[in-house]
Short mmCIF file of C-alpha atoms and ligand atoms in Angstrom, two decimals:
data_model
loop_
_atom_site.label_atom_id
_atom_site.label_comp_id
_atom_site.label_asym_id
_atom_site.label_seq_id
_atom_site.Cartn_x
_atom_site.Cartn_y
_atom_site.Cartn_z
CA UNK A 295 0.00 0.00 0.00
CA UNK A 296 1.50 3.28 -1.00
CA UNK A 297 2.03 6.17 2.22
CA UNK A 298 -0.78 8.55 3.23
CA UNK A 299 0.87 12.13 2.17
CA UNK A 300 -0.02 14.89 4.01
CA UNK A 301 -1.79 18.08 1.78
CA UNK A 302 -0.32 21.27 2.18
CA UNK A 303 -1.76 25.10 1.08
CA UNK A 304 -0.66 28.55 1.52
CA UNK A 305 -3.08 31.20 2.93
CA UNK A 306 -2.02 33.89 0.71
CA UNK A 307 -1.20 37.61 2.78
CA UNK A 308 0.39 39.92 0.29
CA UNK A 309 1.56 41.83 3.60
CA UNK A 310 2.39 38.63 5.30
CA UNK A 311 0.70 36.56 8.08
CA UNK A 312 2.42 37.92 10.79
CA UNK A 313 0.81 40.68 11.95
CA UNK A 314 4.69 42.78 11.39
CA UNK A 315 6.28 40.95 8.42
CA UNK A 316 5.46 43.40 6.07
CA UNK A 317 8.59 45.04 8.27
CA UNK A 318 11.06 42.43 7.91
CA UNK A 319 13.87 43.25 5.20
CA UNK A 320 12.66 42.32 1.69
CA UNK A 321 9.26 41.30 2.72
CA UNK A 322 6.43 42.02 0.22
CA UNK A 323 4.39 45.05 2.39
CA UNK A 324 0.70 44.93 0.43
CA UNK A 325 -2.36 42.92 -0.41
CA UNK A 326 -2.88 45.16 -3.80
CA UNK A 327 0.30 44.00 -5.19
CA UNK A 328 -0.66 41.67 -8.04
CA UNK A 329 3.25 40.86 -8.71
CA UNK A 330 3.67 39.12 -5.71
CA UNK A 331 0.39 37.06 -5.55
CA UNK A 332 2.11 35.68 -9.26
CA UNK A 333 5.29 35.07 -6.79
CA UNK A 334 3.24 33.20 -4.12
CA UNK A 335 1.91 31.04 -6.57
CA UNK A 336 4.75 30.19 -8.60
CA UNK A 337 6.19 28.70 -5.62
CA UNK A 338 3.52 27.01 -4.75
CA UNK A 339 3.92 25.38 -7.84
CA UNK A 340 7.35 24.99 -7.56
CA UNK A 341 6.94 23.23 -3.89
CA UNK A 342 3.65 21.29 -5.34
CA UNK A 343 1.40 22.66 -3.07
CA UNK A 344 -2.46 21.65 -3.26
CA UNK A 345 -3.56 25.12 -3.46
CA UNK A 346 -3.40 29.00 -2.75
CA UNK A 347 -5.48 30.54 -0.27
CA UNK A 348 -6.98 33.85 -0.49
CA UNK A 349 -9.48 34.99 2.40
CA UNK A 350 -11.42 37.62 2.99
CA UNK A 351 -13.86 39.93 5.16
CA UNK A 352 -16.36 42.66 4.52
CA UNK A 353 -15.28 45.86 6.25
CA UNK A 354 -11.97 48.07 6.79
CA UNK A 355 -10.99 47.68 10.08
CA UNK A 356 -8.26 50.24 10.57
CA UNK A 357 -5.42 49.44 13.51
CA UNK A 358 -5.89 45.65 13.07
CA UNK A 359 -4.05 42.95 10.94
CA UNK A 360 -2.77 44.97 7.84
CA UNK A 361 -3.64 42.06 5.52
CA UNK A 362 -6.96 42.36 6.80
CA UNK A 363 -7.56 46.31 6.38
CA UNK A 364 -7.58 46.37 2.21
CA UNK A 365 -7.38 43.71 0.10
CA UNK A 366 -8.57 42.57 -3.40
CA UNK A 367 -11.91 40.56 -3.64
CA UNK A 368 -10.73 36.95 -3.45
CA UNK A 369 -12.36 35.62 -6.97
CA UNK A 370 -11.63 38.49 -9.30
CA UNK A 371 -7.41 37.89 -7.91
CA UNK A 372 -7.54 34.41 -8.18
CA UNK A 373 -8.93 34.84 -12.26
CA UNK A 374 -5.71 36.55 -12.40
CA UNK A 375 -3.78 33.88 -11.09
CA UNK A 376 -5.48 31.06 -12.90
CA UNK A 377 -3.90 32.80 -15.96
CA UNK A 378 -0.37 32.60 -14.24
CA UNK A 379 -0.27 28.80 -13.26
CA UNK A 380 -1.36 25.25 -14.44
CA UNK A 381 -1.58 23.32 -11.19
CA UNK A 382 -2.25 24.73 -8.14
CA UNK A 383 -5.69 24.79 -6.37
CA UNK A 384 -7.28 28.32 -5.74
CA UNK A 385 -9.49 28.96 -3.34
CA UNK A 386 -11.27 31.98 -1.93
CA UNK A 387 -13.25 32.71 0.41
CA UNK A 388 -17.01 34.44 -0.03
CA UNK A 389 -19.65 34.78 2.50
CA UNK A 390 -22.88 33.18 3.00
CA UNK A 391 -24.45 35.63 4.94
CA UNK A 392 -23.71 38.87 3.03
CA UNK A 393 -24.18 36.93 -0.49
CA UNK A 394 -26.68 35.62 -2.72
CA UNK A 395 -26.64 31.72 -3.63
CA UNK A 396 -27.18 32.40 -7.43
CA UNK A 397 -23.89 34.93 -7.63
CA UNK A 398 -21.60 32.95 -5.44
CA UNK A 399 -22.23 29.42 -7.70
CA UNK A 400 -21.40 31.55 -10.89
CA UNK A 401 -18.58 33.32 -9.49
CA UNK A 402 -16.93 30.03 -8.34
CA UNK A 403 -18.60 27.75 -11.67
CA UNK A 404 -16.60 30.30 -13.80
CA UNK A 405 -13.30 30.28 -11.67
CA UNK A 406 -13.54 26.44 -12.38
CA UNK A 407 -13.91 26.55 -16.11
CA UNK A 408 -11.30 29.64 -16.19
CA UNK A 409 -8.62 27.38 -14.34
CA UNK A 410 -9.21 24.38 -15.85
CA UNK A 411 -10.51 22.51 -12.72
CA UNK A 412 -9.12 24.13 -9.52
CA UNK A 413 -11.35 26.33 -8.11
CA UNK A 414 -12.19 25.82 -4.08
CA UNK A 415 -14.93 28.08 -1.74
CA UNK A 416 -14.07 28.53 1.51
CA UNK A 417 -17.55 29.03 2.71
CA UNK A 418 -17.80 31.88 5.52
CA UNK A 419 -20.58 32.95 7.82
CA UNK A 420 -18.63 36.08 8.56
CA UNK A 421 -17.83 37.54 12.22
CA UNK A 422 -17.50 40.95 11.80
CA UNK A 423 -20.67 43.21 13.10
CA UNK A 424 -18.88 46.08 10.69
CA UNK A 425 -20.23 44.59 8.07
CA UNK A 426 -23.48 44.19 8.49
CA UNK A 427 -23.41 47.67 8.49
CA UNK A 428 -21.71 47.93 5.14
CA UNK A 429 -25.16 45.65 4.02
CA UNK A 430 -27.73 47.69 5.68
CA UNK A 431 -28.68 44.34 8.05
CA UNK A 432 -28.57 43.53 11.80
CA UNK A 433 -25.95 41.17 12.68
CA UNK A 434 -27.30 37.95 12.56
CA UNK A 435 -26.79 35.57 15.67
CA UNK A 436 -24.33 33.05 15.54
CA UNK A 437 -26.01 29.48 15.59
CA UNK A 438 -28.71 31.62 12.67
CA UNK A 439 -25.76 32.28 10.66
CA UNK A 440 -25.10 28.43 10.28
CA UNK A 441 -28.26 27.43 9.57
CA UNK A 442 -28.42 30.31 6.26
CA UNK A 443 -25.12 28.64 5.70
CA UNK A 444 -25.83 25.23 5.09
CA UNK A 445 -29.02 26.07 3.20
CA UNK A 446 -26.86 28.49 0.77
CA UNK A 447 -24.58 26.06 0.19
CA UNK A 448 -27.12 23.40 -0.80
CA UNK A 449 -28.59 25.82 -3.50
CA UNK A 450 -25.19 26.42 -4.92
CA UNK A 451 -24.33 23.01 -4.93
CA UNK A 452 -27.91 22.09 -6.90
CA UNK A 453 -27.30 25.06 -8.86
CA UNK A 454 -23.50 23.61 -9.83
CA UNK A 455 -25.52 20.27 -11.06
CA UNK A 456 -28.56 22.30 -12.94
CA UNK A 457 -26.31 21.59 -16.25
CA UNK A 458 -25.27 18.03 -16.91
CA UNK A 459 -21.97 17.08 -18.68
CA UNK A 460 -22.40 17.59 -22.49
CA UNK A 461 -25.66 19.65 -22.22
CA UNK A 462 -23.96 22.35 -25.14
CA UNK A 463 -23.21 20.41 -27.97
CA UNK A 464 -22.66 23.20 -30.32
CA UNK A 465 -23.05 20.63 -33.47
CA UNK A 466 -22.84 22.94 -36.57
CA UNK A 467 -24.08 20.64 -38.96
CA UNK A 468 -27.67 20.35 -37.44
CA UNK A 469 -27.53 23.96 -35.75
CA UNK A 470 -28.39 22.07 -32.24
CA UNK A 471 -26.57 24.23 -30.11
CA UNK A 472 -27.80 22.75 -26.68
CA UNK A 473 -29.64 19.57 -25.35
CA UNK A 474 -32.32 21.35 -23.61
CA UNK A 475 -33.15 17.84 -21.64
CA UNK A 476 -29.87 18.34 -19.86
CA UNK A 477 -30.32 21.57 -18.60
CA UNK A 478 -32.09 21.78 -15.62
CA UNK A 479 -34.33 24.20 -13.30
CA UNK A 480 -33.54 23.82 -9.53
CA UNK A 481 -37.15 25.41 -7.96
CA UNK A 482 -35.50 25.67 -4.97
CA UNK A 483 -38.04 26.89 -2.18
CA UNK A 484 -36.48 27.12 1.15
CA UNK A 485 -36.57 28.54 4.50
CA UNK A 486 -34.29 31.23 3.83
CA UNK A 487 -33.77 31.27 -0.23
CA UNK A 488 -36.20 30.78 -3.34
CA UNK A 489 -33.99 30.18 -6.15
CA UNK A 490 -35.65 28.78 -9.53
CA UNK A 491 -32.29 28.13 -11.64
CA UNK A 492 -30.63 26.77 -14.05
CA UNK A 493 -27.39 28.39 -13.61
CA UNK A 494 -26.22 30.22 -16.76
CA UNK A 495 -23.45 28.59 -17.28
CA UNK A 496 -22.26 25.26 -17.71
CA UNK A 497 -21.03 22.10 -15.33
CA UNK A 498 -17.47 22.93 -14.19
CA UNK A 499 -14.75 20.92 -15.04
CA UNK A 500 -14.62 19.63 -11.56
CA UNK A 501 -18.27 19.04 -11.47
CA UNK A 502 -18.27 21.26 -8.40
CA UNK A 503 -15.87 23.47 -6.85
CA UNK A 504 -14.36 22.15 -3.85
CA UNK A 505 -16.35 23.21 -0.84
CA UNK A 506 -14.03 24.82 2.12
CA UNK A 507 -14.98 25.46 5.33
CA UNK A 508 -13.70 26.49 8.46
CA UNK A 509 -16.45 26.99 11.57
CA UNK A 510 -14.79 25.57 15.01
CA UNK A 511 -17.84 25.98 17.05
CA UNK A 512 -20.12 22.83 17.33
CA UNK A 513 -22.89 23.77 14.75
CA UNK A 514 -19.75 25.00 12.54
CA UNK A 515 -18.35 21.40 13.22
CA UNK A 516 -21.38 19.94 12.02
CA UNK A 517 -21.74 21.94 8.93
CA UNK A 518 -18.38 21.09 8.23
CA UNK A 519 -18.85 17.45 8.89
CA UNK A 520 -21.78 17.65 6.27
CA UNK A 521 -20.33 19.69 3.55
CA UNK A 522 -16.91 20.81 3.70
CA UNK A 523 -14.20 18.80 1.59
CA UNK A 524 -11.39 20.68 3.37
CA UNK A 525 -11.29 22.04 6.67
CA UNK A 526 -9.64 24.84 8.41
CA UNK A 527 -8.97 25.24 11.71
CA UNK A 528 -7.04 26.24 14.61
CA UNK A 529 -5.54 23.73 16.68
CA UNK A 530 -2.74 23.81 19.29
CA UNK A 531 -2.13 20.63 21.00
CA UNK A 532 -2.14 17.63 19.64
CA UNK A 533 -4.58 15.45 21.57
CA UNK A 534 -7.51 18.56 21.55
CA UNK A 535 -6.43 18.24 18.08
CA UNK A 536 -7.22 14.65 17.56
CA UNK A 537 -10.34 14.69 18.99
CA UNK A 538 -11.60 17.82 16.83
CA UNK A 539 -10.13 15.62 14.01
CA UNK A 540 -12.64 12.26 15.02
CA UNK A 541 -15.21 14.63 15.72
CA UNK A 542 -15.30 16.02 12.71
CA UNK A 543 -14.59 13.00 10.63
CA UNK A 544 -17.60 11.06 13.04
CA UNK A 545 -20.01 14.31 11.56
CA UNK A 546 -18.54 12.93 7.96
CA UNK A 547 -20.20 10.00 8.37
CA UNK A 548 -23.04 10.47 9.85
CA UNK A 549 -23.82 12.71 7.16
CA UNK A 550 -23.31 9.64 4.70
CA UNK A 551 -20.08 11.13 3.53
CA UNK A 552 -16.63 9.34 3.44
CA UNK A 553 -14.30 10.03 5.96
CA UNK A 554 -11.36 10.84 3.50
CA UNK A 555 -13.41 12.75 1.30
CA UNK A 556 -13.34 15.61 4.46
CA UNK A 557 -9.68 17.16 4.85
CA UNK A 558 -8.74 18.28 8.00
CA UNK A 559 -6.05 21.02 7.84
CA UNK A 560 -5.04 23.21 10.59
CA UNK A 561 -2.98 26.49 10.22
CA UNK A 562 0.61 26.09 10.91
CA UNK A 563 3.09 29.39 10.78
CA UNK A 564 6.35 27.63 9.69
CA UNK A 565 9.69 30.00 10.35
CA UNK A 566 12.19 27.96 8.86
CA UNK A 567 16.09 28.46 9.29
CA UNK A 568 19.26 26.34 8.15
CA UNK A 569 19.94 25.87 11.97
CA UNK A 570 17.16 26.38 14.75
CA UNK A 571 19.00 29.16 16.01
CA UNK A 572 18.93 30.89 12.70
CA UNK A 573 15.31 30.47 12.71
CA UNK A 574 14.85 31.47 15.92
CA UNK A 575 16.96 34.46 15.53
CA UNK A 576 14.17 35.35 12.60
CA UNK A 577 11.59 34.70 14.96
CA UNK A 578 13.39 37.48 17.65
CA UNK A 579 13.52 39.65 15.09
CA UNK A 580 10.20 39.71 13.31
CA UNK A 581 8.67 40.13 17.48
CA UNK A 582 10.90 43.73 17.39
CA UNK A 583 8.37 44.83 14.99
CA UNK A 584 5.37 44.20 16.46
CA UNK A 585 3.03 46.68 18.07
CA UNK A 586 0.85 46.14 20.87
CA UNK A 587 -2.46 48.26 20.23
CA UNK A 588 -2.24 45.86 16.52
CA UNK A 589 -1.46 42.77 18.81
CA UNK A 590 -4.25 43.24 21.47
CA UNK A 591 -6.83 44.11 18.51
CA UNK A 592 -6.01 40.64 16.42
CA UNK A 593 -6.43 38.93 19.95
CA UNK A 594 -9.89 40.67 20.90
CA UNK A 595 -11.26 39.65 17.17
CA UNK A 596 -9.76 35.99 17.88
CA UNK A 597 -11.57 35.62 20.99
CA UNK A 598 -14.61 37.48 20.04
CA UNK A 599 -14.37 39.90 22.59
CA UNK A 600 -12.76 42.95 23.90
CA UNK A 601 -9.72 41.37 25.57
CA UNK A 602 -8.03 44.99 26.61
CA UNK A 603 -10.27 44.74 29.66
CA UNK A 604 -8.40 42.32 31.15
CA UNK A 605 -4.75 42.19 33.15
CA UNK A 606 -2.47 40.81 31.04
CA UNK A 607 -0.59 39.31 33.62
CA UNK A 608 -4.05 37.41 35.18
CA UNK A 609 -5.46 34.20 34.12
CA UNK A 610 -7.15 33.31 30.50
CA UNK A 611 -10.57 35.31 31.76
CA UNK A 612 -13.88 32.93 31.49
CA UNK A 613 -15.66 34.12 28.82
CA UNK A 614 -19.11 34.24 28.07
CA UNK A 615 -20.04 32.41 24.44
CA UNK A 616 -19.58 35.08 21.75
CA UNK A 617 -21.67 35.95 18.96
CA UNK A 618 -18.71 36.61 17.02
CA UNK A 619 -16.30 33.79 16.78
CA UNK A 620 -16.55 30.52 19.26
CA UNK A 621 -13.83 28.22 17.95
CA UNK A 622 -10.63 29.99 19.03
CA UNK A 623 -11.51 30.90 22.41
CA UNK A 624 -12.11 27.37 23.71
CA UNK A 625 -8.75 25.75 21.65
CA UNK A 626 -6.88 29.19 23.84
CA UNK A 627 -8.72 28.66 26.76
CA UNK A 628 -7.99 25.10 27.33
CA UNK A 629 -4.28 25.22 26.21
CA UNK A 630 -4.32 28.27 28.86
CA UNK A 631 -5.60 26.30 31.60
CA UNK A 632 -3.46 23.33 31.02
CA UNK A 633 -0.38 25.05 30.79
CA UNK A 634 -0.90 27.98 33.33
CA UNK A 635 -0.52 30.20 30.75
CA UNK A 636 -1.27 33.78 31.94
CA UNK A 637 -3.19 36.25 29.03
CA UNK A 638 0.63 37.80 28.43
CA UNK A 639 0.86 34.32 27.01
CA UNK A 640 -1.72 33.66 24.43
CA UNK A 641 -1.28 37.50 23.28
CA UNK A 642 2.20 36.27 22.69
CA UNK A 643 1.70 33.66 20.31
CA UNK A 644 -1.11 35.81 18.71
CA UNK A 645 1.36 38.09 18.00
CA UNK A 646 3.64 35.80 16.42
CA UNK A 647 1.38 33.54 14.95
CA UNK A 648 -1.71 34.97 14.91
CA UNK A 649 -2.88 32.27 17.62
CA UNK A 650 -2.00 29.53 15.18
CA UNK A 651 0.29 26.51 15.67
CA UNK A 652 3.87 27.57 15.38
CA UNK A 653 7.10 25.44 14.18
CA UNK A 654 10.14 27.23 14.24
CA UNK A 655 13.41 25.21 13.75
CA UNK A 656 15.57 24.16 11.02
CA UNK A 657 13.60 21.81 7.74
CA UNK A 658 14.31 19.21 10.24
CA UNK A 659 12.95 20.39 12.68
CA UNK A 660 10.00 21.73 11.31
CA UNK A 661 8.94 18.65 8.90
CA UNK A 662 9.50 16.46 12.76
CA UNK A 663 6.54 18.66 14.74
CA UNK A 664 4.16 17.82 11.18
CA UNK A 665 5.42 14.55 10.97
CA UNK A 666 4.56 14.39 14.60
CA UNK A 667 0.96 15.47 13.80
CA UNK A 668 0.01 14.04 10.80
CA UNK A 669 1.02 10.72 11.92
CA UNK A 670 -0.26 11.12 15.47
CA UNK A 671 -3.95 11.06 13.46
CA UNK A 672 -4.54 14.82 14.30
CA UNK A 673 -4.90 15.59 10.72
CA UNK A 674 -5.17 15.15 6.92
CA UNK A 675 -2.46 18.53 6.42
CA UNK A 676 -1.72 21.96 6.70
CA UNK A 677 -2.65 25.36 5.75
CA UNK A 678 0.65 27.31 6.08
CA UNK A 679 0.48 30.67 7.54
CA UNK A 680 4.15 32.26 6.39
CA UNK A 681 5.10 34.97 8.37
CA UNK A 682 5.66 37.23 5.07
CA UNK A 683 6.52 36.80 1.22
CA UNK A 684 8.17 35.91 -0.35
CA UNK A 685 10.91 34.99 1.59
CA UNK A 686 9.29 33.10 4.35
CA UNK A 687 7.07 31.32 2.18
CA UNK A 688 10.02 30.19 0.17
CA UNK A 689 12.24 28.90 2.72
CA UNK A 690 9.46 26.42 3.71
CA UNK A 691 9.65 25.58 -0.33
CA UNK A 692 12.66 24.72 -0.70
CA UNK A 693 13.79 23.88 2.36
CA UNK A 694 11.27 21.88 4.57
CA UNK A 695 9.21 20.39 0.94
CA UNK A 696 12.12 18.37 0.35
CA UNK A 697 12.75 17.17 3.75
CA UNK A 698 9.01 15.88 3.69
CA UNK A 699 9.32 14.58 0.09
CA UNK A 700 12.44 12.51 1.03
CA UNK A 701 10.59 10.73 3.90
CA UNK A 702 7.39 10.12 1.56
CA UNK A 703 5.35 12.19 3.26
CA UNK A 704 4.65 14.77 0.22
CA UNK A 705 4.51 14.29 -3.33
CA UNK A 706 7.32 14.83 -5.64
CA UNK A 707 5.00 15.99 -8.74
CA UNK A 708 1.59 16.86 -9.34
CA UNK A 709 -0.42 13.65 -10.37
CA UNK A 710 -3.66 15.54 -11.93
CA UNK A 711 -4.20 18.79 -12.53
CA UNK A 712 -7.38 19.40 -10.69
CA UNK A 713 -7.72 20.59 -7.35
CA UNK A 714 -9.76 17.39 -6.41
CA UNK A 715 -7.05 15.16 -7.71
CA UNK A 716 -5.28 16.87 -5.94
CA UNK A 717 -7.50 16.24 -2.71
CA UNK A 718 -8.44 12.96 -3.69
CA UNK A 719 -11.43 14.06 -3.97
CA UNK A 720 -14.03 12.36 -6.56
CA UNK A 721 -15.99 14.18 -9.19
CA UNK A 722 -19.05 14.60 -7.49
CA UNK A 723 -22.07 12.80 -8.79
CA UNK A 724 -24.50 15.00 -11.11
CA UNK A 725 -28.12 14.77 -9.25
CA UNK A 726 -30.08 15.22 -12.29
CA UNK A 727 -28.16 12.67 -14.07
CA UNK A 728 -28.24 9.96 -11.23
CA UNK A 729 -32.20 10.48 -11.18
CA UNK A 730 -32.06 10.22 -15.12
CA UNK A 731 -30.45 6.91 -14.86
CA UNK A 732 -32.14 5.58 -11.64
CA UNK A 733 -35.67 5.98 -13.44
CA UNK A 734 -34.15 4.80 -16.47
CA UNK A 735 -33.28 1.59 -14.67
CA UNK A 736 -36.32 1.30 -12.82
CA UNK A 737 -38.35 1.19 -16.73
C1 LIG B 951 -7.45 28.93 8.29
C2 LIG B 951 -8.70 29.76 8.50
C3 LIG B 951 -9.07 30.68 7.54
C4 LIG B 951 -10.20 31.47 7.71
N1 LIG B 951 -10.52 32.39 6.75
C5 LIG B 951 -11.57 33.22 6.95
C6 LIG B 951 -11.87 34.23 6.00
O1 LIG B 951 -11.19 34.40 5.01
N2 LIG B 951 -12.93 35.04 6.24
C7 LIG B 951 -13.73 34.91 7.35
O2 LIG B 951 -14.69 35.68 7.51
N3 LIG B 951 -13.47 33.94 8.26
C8 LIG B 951 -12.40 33.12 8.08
N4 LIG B 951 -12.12 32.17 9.02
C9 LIG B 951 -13.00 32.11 10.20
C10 LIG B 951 -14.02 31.00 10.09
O3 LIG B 951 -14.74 31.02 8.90
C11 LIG B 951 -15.02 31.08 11.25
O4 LIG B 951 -15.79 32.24 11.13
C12 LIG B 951 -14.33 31.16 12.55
O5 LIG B 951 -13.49 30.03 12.67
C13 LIG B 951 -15.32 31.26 13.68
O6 LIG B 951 -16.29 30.26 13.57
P1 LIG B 951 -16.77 29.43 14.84
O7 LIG B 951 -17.49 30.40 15.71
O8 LIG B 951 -17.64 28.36 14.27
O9 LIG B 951 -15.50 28.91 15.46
C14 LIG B 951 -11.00 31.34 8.87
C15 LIG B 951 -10.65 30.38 9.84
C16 LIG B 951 -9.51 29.60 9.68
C17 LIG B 951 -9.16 28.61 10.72
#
């Protein structure tokens, strides 16, 4: 039987991850720098990533993260990119609450046929209360946003099917341009969406986009569990890890799913030098940069609340459940409690790694700590947070890739060149067709 390999993705920052690497000498400093997105994803392809990540919110949020203040809207850059590589996967991120079902499946349907087969949606519920405002709504409440969420997702998903394979034809002899008995309406009625379909455009060459998603909170575990093909997350030790991971995989199959076909990838901020000192001596200096009023923001919108209210040098506070975001706070919390951390702790590793697992070390180092968690059944991969770009980012390329490559735990090449094969992920099965055939076979 051949070895398991670990898949691996970039969440794309033009400014950098790190909430200071724009400062460090040579780093890229912008999100609106279209040059350096074509960087990122050349060495992704060069390293043989799965995909590029490009997230997103709906607001400017001045003082915060900079690659969160401006930043280009995650389908129209990733068009651009699809024009600049052959292989990699390219995901964004759009939201399901500040969206309609209809726009999202064509953005995304397009993206697909533009790239040949590797577009991915990293579905979002979004957390921020500035923009509802930018959307003239209330904010809705958390567990509400979920339930919109799974029943967008199912209209975009039926709308992705509406056209079966080979439904144009385009035959210029006979002047049939379509077969009209493959094109299909949806007449979607729902609690929250009435959507009549067909799409206006074709099926993808994926069949569907690959479905993202990244809710840590239990109802965003379980929409995960139903419809997510990769996961995001934030994990920081390894047995809280594992049992997110079974979780998870347990909400797979209960939802009739396979467990492979659900990815589980938590964030990982690799800082990567020849020598562990070396790296660590990158680490020391990237922390000179940092600024606390940018470091205690990042950790209030982590937690979903204010955290400046409380001593720094106290206890993790208990929190009440926030309306915001749920996931973080209780991976922090229990780490916290564990390990005695005081809140002068956690704001630490926020500030270096924006509350997300670090390895710092030399290749060998850093491939042992995701050798150590892949293996240790905590996960299916990572999505790497680099510090800043490009140099960061490449480091992990061409240093850590081949240390994992050499002990079979990462591909050497590209085997397809969709984003599902990829993900080992199947084509997904075309509902209208299946029913076509089922009541054919019944006859
Ligand atoms: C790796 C990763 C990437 C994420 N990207 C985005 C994003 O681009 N936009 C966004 O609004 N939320 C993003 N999130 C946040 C999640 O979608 C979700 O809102 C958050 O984890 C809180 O959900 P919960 O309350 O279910 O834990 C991301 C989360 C992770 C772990």
């Amino acid at each position: 039987m051949s070895q398991r390999q670990m898949h691996l993705g970039v969440y794309a920052v033009g400014s950098g991850n790190h909430i200071a690497g724009w400062r460090y000498p040579g780093a890229t400093t912008s999100g609106e720098n279209l040059e350096a997105f074509k960087q990122i994803a050349a060495s992704c392809e060069r390293g043989k990533l799965d995909f590029l990540f490009v997230g997103d919110s709906l607001a400017f949020l001045p003082g915060g993260h900079p690659g969160q203040v401006t930043r280009f809207e995650p389908t129209t850059l990733l068009s651009a990119l699809s024009c600049t590589t052959t292989h990699v996967g390219l995901i964004g991120t759009a939201s399901t609450t500040y969206s309609e079902p209809f726009s999202v499946a064509r953005q995304f349907a397009s993206l697909d046929h533009l790239s040949g087969g590797r577009a991915g949606w990293n579905v979002v519920t979004s957390t921020l209360p500035e923009a509802a405002e930018n959307f003239g709504r209330e904010m809705v409440d958390h567990d509400h946003r979920y339930e919109i969420a799974a029943e967008f997702v199912d209209v975009v998903q039926g709308l992705w099917d509406s056209w079966e394979d080979g439904a144009r034809i385009e035959n210029k002899e006979t002047g049939q341009y379509y077969d009209l008995s493959k094109v299909h309406e949806l007449g979607h009625k729902g609690q929250f969406y009435s959507v009549k379909g067909p799409l206006n455009i074709t099926r993808t060459p994926q069949g569907r986009p690959v479905i993202v998603q990244a809710g840590s909170s239990p109802s965003g575990q379980a929409l995960a569990g139903r419809i997510a093909e990769v996961v995001f997350t934030v994990q920081l030790e390894l047995d809280v890890a594992r049992e997110y991971y079974d979780n998870i995989k347990r909400y797979a199959v209960a939802a009739g799913r396979r467990p492979e076909h659900c990815n589980i990838l938590p964030g990982m901020v690799p800082i990567v030098g020849r020598t562990d000192e070396e790296a660590q001596a990158k680490l020391a200096q990237l922390m000179t940069y940092v600024d606390s009023t940018s470091a205690m923001q990042t950790m209030s919108r982590r937690f979903g609340h204010d955290m400046s209210q409380y001593p720094l040098d106290g206890p993790v506070p208990d929190l009440p459940v926030s309306n915001l975001k749920q996931g973080y706070s209780t991976v922090a919390s229990a780490k916290a409690k564990r390990l005695g951390y005081t809140l002068r702790d956690i704001y630490n590793e926020i500030a270096i790694a924006r509350g997300y697992l670090l390895a710092c070390g030399s290749p060998t180092t850093v491939a042992d700590i995701m050798q150590e968690w892949f293996e240790g059944g905590a996960l299916d991969g990572f999505v790497l947070l680099p510090a800043h770009f490009p140099e960061a980012f490449d480091d992990f390329i061409d240093l850590v890739i081949p240390e994992l490559q050499k002990r079979g735990l990462f591909r050497k090449d590209y085997q397809g060149t969709t984003l599902r094969e990829h993900l080992g992920l199947p084509k997904p099965e075309n509902r209208f067709a299946r029913a076509r055939s089922e009541a054919q076979g019944d006859k």
